[in-house]
Amino acid sequence: MTTLLPSTDQVWDWLSEVPDPEIPVVSVTDLGIVREVRWDEGTLVVAVTPTYSGCPATAVIDLMIETHLREKGIDDLRLERRLSPPWTTDWVSEEGRDKLRAYGIAPPVDGTASDGMTAGRAARLSGKSNLVIVCPRCGSNQTERVSQFGSTPCKASYRCRDCLEPFDYFKCH
Amino acid sequence: MPSLPDAATPDAAALAKQAAAHQSHDPHVADVDLQPALFDWLCRMGDNSLVLGHRLSEWCGHGPALEEDIALANTALDLIGQTQMWLALAGEVEDAGRTADDLAYLRDTSKFRNLKLVELPNDDLAVTLMRGFLFDAFHFELLKELAGSSSPRVAEIAAKALKEVSYHLERSSDLVVRLGDGTTESHERMQAALNRLWPYTGEMFKADGVDEAVAEAGIAPKLSDVLPVWQRTVDDVLSEATLAKPDRKFDAQTGGKQGRHTEHLGFLLAEMQFLQRAYPGASW
């Protein structure tokens, strides 16, 4: 007797229902951390890439994906950790960016990932950073960085000079 | 590792084996002749990030400002995450059934392969930040080269870690400049920190048989090639920070890579390894 396996499109849809444990408004597919879904004979293989290598949410994400897919009737399942290519915020979907903004987190500004170079340092020291982060609450571009790090590894802390509210910026990575 | 338990997969060893079976093929991992040197070298990579990560985590709850506290803890988290990748690969290369956790929690000081620089106590924030900068400048350049390693497994870990270490270097060089070129007191403290740490920096570039073997295999760069780039970064940042490069030998303190450590490492491990030593095999 053969059982009809769900299509990988169907599995992707199910995965889009799995929230990120730290920022529950976005799903694991919005974040771009699900890299592949495939059937290996009767085994469903889901390849997941970590965001930051020490992010404690990684284990929880694996658990949530597994639990959700089992609830959908997938019994034979294997999760693979994929390191290469390393995760980048370029993979955060447009929809994910809108959801972040609505939740009060400024989405990443593409192409501004840290490169370890000192040019960026000089610009920042003189206060003339060309990186403009728009306040997700009032839309002002008069914002300033409070700290390069925030409540989770993927975020930095900012403050709006117009509405005076603090907010998180999802760092370009 | 001090992270959340992987409740879905309690059998970490079996999972690691399963994952290894699906990894991209890497001829170096199973190279018997290279195995002792590669294992040692991977322990050096993992132990540097583990010991420095642990030192930085000691600041958690003690930072001078909330933002600094968070930044130090986040940097520690990155480094400990990188440790998991390096030591897991070391265990795989060793092929004796040891996991990253076994290597981190059940080795004694003489088996640790980290630089002496990273095991020194935090002392004040000046020493912590200056040590961070001196190491980050080396770590960044090394990882950049390793991202092009002849070993695909090493290259993928390096590429992942590099993105995080770029951030560490930007932040630490920023702070060295701000505090070096800051108040009289911050300047004096940063200069004292630099003078104290300087004799420990040369160990990063002092190659031994292990370094030569992995360089020969194309896995890692020659340390003598990393040195001039590090010197350039350090010179630039120190001069902007109005700090004077110490006029003394930079490689007076070596031996950590071969397992000859300062007395400080034992105290660090006593705290870090306590739980696994007192309750062997304890899990969440």
Short mmCIF file of C-alpha atoms in Angstrom, two decimals, chain B residues 47-279:
data_model
loop_
_atom_site.label_atom_id
_atom_site.label_comp_id
_atom_site.label_asym_id
_atom_site.label_seq_id
_atom_site.Cartn_x
_atom_site.Cartn_y
_atom_site.Cartn_z
CA ASP B 47 39.28 26.86 23.11
CA ASN B 48 40.12 30.45 22.21
CA SER B 49 36.48 31.28 21.66
CA LEU B 50 35.32 29.20 24.65
CA VAL B 51 37.72 30.73 27.16
CA LEU B 52 37.28 34.30 25.89
CA GLY B 53 33.51 33.75 25.72
CA HIS B 54 33.52 32.57 29.32
CA ARG B 55 35.58 35.55 30.44
CA LEU B 56 33.16 37.95 28.73
CA SER B 57 30.17 36.17 30.27
CA GLU B 58 31.63 36.97 33.70
CA TRP B 59 30.61 40.58 33.04
CA CYS B 60 26.95 39.64 32.76
CA GLY B 61 25.12 41.65 35.40
CA HIS B 62 28.28 43.65 36.21
CA GLY B 63 28.65 45.91 33.16
CA PRO B 64 29.17 49.64 33.82
CA ALA B 65 26.03 50.47 31.82
CA LEU B 66 23.13 48.33 30.67
CA GLU B 67 24.12 48.66 27.01
CA GLU B 68 27.67 47.54 27.72
CA ASP B 69 26.43 44.64 29.79
CA ILE B 70 24.23 43.47 26.92
CA ALA B 71 27.00 43.96 24.37
CA LEU B 72 29.51 41.92 26.39
CA ALA B 73 27.00 39.12 26.95
CA ASN B 74 26.04 39.07 23.26
CA THR B 75 29.67 38.87 22.22
CA ALA B 76 30.15 36.01 24.69
CA LEU B 77 27.15 34.24 23.17
CA ASP B 78 28.58 34.53 19.64
CA LEU B 79 31.91 33.12 20.80
CA ILE B 80 30.35 30.20 22.66
CA GLY B 81 28.20 29.41 19.62
CA GLN B 82 31.36 29.33 17.50
CA THR B 83 32.96 27.06 20.09
CA GLN B 84 30.21 24.50 19.58
CA MET B 85 31.00 24.33 15.87
CA TRP B 86 34.79 24.10 16.26
CA LEU B 87 34.79 21.57 19.07
CA ALA B 88 32.10 19.41 17.42
CA LEU B 89 34.34 19.20 14.34
CA ALA B 90 37.36 18.48 16.57
CA GLY B 91 35.47 15.58 18.14
CA GLU B 92 34.55 14.27 14.72
CA VAL B 93 38.15 14.44 13.52
CA GLU B 94 39.38 12.73 16.69
CA ASP B 95 36.80 9.98 16.10
CA ALA B 96 36.84 8.80 19.72
CA GLY B 97 33.21 9.59 20.43
CA ARG B 98 33.79 12.89 22.24
CA THR B 99 31.21 15.63 21.69
CA ALA B 100 31.77 19.40 21.90
CA ASP B 101 30.39 19.28 25.45
CA ASP B 102 32.78 16.47 26.44
CA LEU B 103 35.72 18.49 25.15
CA ALA B 104 34.59 21.70 26.85
CA TYR B 105 33.63 20.26 30.21
CA LEU B 106 35.82 17.24 30.75
CA ARG B 107 39.33 18.24 29.75
CA ASP B 108 41.87 19.52 32.28
CA THR B 109 43.98 22.65 31.92
CA SER B 110 46.95 20.95 30.27
CA LYS B 111 44.64 19.69 27.49
CA PHE B 112 43.33 23.17 26.71
CA ARG B 113 44.91 24.77 23.66
CA ASN B 114 43.88 28.42 23.98
CA LEU B 115 46.20 31.41 23.94
CA LYS B 116 47.30 32.73 27.30
CA LEU B 117 45.94 36.13 26.24
CA VAL B 118 42.31 34.98 26.45
CA GLU B 119 42.53 33.31 29.86
CA LEU B 120 43.86 36.34 31.76
CA PRO B 121 41.35 37.71 34.26
CA ASN B 122 39.06 40.52 33.10
CA ASP B 123 40.50 42.95 35.63
CA ASP B 124 38.88 46.30 34.79
CA LEU B 125 36.85 47.18 31.71
CA ALA B 126 39.97 48.68 30.07
CA VAL B 127 41.77 45.31 30.15
CA THR B 128 38.64 43.48 28.97
CA LEU B 129 38.09 45.84 26.03
CA MET B 130 41.75 46.10 25.04
CA ARG B 131 42.12 42.30 25.13
CA GLY B 132 38.96 42.07 23.05
CA PHE B 133 40.38 44.42 20.45
CA LEU B 134 43.83 42.77 20.25
CA PHE B 135 42.20 39.37 19.83
CA ASP B 136 39.37 40.51 17.50
CA ALA B 137 41.87 42.08 15.08
CA PHE B 138 43.65 38.70 14.85
CA HIS B 139 40.47 36.60 14.88
CA PHE B 140 38.90 38.66 12.09
CA GLU B 141 41.89 38.33 9.77
CA LEU B 142 42.33 34.63 10.54
CA LEU B 143 38.66 33.82 9.85
CA LYS B 144 38.78 35.81 6.62
CA GLU B 145 41.57 33.55 5.41
CA LEU B 146 39.90 30.42 6.78
CA ALA B 147 36.72 31.17 4.81
CA GLY B 148 38.82 30.15 1.79
CA SER B 149 40.21 27.03 3.46
CA SER B 150 40.90 23.85 1.50
CA SER B 151 38.67 22.14 4.06
CA PRO B 152 35.01 22.82 3.24
CA ARG B 153 34.00 22.10 6.83
CA VAL B 154 36.49 24.62 8.23
CA ALA B 155 35.52 27.16 5.56
CA GLU B 156 31.81 27.03 6.37
CA ILE B 157 32.37 27.50 10.11
CA ALA B 158 34.76 30.38 9.42
CA ALA B 159 32.34 32.11 7.03
CA LYS B 160 29.62 31.90 9.66
CA ALA B 161 31.85 33.14 12.49
CA LEU B 162 33.37 35.92 10.38
CA LYS B 163 30.05 37.76 10.13
CA GLU B 164 29.84 37.90 13.91
CA VAL B 165 33.48 38.72 14.51
CA SER B 166 33.25 41.66 12.06
CA TYR B 167 30.84 43.18 14.54
CA HIS B 168 33.12 42.41 17.48
CA LEU B 169 36.06 44.13 15.80
CA GLU B 170 34.07 47.23 14.86
CA ARG B 171 32.80 47.56 18.38
CA SER B 172 36.09 46.93 20.17
CA SER B 173 38.10 49.24 17.91
CA ASP B 174 35.43 51.92 18.43
CA LEU B 175 35.74 51.65 22.18
CA VAL B 176 39.54 51.58 22.20
CA VAL B 177 39.50 54.87 20.30
CA ARG B 178 36.82 56.46 22.44
CA LEU B 179 38.42 55.50 25.73
CA GLY B 180 42.04 55.93 24.62
CA ASP B 181 41.25 59.39 23.28
CA GLY B 182 38.86 60.08 26.14
CA THR B 183 39.40 61.47 29.62
CA THR B 184 42.76 61.46 31.40
CA GLU B 185 41.69 58.52 33.50
CA SER B 186 40.28 56.45 30.62
CA HIS B 187 43.44 57.15 28.60
CA GLU B 188 45.70 56.06 31.44
CA ARG B 189 43.72 52.90 32.05
CA MET B 190 43.72 51.94 28.38
CA GLN B 191 47.48 52.54 28.14
CA ALA B 192 48.08 50.45 31.28
CA ALA B 193 45.89 47.67 29.83
CA LEU B 194 47.84 47.73 26.57
CA ASN B 195 51.18 47.59 28.39
CA ARG B 196 50.03 44.66 30.49
CA LEU B 197 48.61 42.63 27.59
CA TRP B 198 51.25 43.37 24.98
CA PRO B 199 53.68 40.51 25.93
CA TYR B 200 50.84 38.02 25.40
CA THR B 201 49.95 39.08 21.84
CA GLY B 202 52.90 37.48 20.06
CA GLU B 203 51.65 33.98 20.85
CA MET B 204 48.91 34.44 18.24
CA PHE B 205 51.56 34.49 15.51
CA LYS B 206 54.11 32.04 16.88
CA ALA B 207 53.75 28.97 14.65
CA ASP B 208 54.66 25.49 15.82
CA GLY B 209 54.41 22.07 14.13
CA VAL B 210 50.61 22.05 14.39
CA ASP B 211 50.26 25.42 12.69
CA GLU B 212 52.74 24.41 10.01
CA ALA B 213 50.94 21.11 9.30
CA VAL B 214 47.53 22.74 8.80
CA ALA B 215 49.06 25.54 6.72
CA GLU B 216 50.87 22.97 4.59
CA ALA B 217 47.54 21.21 3.94
CA GLY B 218 45.99 24.51 2.86
CA ILE B 219 43.52 24.40 5.76
CA ALA B 220 44.79 27.51 7.52
CA PRO B 221 46.95 30.49 6.49
CA LYS B 222 50.55 30.88 7.59
CA LEU B 223 50.50 32.89 10.79
CA SER B 224 53.41 34.96 9.50
CA ASP B 225 51.05 36.16 6.74
CA VAL B 226 48.40 37.20 9.26
CA LEU B 227 50.85 39.20 11.38
CA PRO B 228 51.40 42.22 9.08
CA VAL B 229 47.66 42.74 8.61
CA TRP B 230 47.12 42.59 12.37
CA GLN B 231 49.96 45.05 12.90
CA ARG B 232 48.41 47.47 10.44
CA THR B 233 45.00 47.34 12.15
CA VAL B 234 46.56 47.71 15.61
CA ASP B 235 48.79 50.61 14.53
CA ASP B 236 45.84 52.45 12.95
CA VAL B 237 43.55 52.06 15.92
CA LEU B 238 46.18 52.79 18.56
CA SER B 239 47.31 55.94 16.83
CA GLU B 240 43.72 57.17 16.51
CA ALA B 241 43.27 56.30 20.18
CA THR B 242 46.41 58.35 21.06
CA LEU B 243 47.89 55.26 22.71
CA ALA B 244 51.57 54.32 22.46
CA LYS B 245 52.56 50.88 21.27
CA PRO B 246 54.71 49.41 24.07
CA ASP B 247 58.41 49.31 23.35
CA ARG B 248 58.91 45.75 24.56
CA LYS B 249 58.88 42.19 23.30
CA PHE B 250 55.39 41.15 22.21
CA ASP B 251 56.00 37.40 22.51
CA ALA B 252 57.42 37.03 26.00
CA GLN B 253 54.38 35.01 27.17
CA THR B 254 53.71 31.89 25.12
CA GLY B 255 52.90 28.21 25.68
CA GLY B 256 49.10 28.26 25.95
CA LYS B 257 48.71 26.67 22.51
CA GLN B 258 50.81 23.74 23.75
CA GLY B 259 48.86 23.42 27.01
CA ARG B 260 51.20 25.36 29.32
CA HIS B 261 48.86 27.86 30.94
CA THR B 262 48.84 30.57 33.56
CA GLU B 263 47.34 29.68 36.94
CA HIS B 264 44.21 31.62 35.94
CA LEU B 265 42.87 28.97 33.56
CA GLY B 266 42.44 26.40 36.34
CA PHE B 267 40.19 28.73 38.32
CA LEU B 268 38.16 29.53 35.22
CA LEU B 269 37.65 25.83 34.43
CA ALA B 270 36.80 25.05 38.06
CA GLU B 271 33.82 27.34 37.74
CA MET B 272 32.87 26.45 34.18
CA GLN B 273 33.18 22.69 34.60
CA PHE B 274 31.83 22.36 38.14
CA LEU B 275 28.42 20.98 37.31
CA GLN B 276 29.60 18.29 34.90
CA ARG B 277 32.37 17.27 37.30
CA ALA B 278 30.10 17.10 40.34
CA TYR B 279 27.19 15.44 38.53
#
